[in-house]
Every structure is written in structure tokens, then in C-alpha cells.
Short mmCIF file of C-alpha atoms in Angstrom, two decimals:
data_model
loop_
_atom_site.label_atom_id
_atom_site.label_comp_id
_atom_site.label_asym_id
_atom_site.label_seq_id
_atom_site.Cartn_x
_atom_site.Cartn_y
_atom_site.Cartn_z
CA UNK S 1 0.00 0.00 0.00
CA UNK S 2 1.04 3.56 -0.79
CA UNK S 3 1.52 6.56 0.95
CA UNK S 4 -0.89 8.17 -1.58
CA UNK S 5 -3.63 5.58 -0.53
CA UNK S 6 -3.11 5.70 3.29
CA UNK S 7 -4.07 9.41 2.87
CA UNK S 8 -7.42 8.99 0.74
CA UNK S 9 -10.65 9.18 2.87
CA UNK S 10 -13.00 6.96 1.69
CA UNK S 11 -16.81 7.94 1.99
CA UNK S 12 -17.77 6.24 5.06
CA UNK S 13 -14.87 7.71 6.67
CA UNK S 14 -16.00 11.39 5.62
CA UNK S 15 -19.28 10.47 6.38
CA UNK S 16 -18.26 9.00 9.75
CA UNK S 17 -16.06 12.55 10.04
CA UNK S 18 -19.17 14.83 9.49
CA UNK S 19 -21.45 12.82 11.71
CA UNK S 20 -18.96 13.01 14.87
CA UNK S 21 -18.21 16.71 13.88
CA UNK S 22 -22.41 17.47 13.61
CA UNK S 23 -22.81 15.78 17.29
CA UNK S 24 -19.68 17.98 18.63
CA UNK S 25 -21.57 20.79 17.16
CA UNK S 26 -24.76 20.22 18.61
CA UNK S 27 -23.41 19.59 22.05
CA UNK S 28 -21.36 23.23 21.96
CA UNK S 29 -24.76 24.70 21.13
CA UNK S 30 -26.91 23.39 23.63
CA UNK S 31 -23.73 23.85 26.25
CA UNK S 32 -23.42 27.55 25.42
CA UNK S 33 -27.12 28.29 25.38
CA UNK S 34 -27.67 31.63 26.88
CA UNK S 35 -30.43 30.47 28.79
CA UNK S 36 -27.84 27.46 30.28
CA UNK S 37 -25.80 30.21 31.51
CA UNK S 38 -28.38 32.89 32.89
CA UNK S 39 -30.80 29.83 34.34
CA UNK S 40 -27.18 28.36 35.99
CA UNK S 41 -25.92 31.74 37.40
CA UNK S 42 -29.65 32.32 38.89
CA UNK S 43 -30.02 29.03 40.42
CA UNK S 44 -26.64 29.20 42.36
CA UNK S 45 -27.34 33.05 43.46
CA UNK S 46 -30.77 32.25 44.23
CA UNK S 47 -29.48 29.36 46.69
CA UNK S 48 -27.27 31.83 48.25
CA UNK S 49 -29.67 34.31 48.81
CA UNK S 50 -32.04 32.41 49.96
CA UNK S 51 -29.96 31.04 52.72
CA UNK S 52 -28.95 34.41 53.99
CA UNK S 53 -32.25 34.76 54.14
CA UNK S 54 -32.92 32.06 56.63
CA UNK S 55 -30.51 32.97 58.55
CA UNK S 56 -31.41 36.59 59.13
CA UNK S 57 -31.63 38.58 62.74
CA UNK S 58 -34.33 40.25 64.51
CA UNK S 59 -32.19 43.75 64.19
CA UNK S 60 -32.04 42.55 59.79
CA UNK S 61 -35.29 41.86 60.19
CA UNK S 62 -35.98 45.16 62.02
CA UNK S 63 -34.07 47.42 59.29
CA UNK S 64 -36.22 46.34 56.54
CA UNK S 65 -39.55 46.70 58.32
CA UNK S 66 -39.97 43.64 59.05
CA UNK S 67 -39.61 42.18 55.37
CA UNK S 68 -37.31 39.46 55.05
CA UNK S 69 -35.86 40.87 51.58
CA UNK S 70 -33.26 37.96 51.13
CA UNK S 71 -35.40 35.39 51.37
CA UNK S 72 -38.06 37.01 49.10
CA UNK S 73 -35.58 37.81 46.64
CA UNK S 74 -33.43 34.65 46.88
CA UNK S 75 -36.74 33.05 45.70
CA UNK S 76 -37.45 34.80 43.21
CA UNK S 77 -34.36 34.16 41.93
CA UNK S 78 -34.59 30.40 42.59
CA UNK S 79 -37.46 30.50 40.50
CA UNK S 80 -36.57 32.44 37.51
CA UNK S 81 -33.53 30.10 37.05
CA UNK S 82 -35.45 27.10 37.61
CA UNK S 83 -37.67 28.94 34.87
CA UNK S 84 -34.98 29.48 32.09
CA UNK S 85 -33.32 25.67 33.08
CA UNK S 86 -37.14 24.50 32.00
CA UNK S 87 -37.59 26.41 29.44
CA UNK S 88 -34.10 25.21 27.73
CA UNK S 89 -35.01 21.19 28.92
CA UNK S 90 -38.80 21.91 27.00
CA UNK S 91 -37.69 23.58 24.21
CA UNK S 92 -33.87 22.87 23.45
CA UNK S 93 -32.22 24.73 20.69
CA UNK S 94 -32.05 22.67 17.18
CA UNK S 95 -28.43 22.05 15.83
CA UNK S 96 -27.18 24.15 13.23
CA UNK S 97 -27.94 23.68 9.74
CA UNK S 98 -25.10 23.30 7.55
CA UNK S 99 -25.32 25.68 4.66
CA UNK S 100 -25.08 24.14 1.22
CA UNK S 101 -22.46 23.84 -0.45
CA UNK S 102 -21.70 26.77 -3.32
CA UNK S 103 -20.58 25.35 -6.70
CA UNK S 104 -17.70 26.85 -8.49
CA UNK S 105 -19.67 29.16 -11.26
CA UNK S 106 -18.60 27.15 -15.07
CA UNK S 107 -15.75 27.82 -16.67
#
């Protein structure tokens, strides 16, 4: 066997190469989702907020009229991330479509 025919890529093996490259694809879309990102960053805040807000004093408490604003606001936050995590696990982005292919114009 040649060195000319160890580098030709038959058509499975193309075929093979476009299929993994399609999945990679699809997996760096749905990973880089805005709504991955915003949903992620609200969940984790929303945890922390939440907690300080559970584990507030009487003179807290006291400043803000009695209105436990961490907790209330840690929950909200809690639940607009769970919302956007939802929202990307009902509706998940579609890969990208590959554009066709241009021909060379005739010569």
C-alpha cells in the first residue's frame, strides 16, 4: 500500500467525520445556550440568597420593616432560574444547519 492511498478518505470515513463533527456541534450549542448560563448563574445566586435569608436577625429583620428581603428575593431568583433551566429542557435549541455547499460558477 502507498503513501498516496493511506491518505485517501473513503466515503464512510468522511461520512463517519461529518457525523462526529455534527454531534460535537450540537453539544457546543446546547452547552453555550444563553439560557444554560443565565438559568445556571440564577439558580446558584438564588441558593445563596435564599440562605442568607434564613438565617437573618431580629435587628435585619428590624431594618427592613420587618420584610425578610433575602429570602423574598433569593426566591425569586430560585425561581426564575429554575424557569430558564425549564424552558431550555422543554424547548432545546435545534443544531445548526449546515449551509449548502456553493458550486464553483462554469468555466
Amino acid at each position: 500500500m502507498s503513501d498516496h492511498d493511506s491518505d485517501h478518505y473513503s466515503d464512510r470515513d468522511v461520512q463517519r467525520e461529518v457525523t462526529e463533527l455534527e454531534h460535537q456541534s450540537a453539544t457546543a450549542t446546547r452547552l453555550f445556550d444563553i439560557r444554560t448560563i443565565i438559568g445556571g448563574l440564577f439558580v446558584v445566586y438564588g441558593v445563596i440568597v435564599t440562605l442568607a435569608g434564613l438565617t437573618v436577625s431580629d435587628a435585619e429583620l428590624a431594618k427592613a420593616q420587618g420584610v425578610n428581603i433575602n429570602l423574598w428575593t433569593g426566591l425569586g431568583m430560585l425561581a426564575l432560574g429554575v424557569f430558564f433551566l425549564l424552558w431550555l429542557w422543554l424547548r432545546p435549541l435545534a443544531p445548526p444547519v449546515p449551509l449548502p455547499e456553493e458550486k464553483p460558477p462554469p468555466e
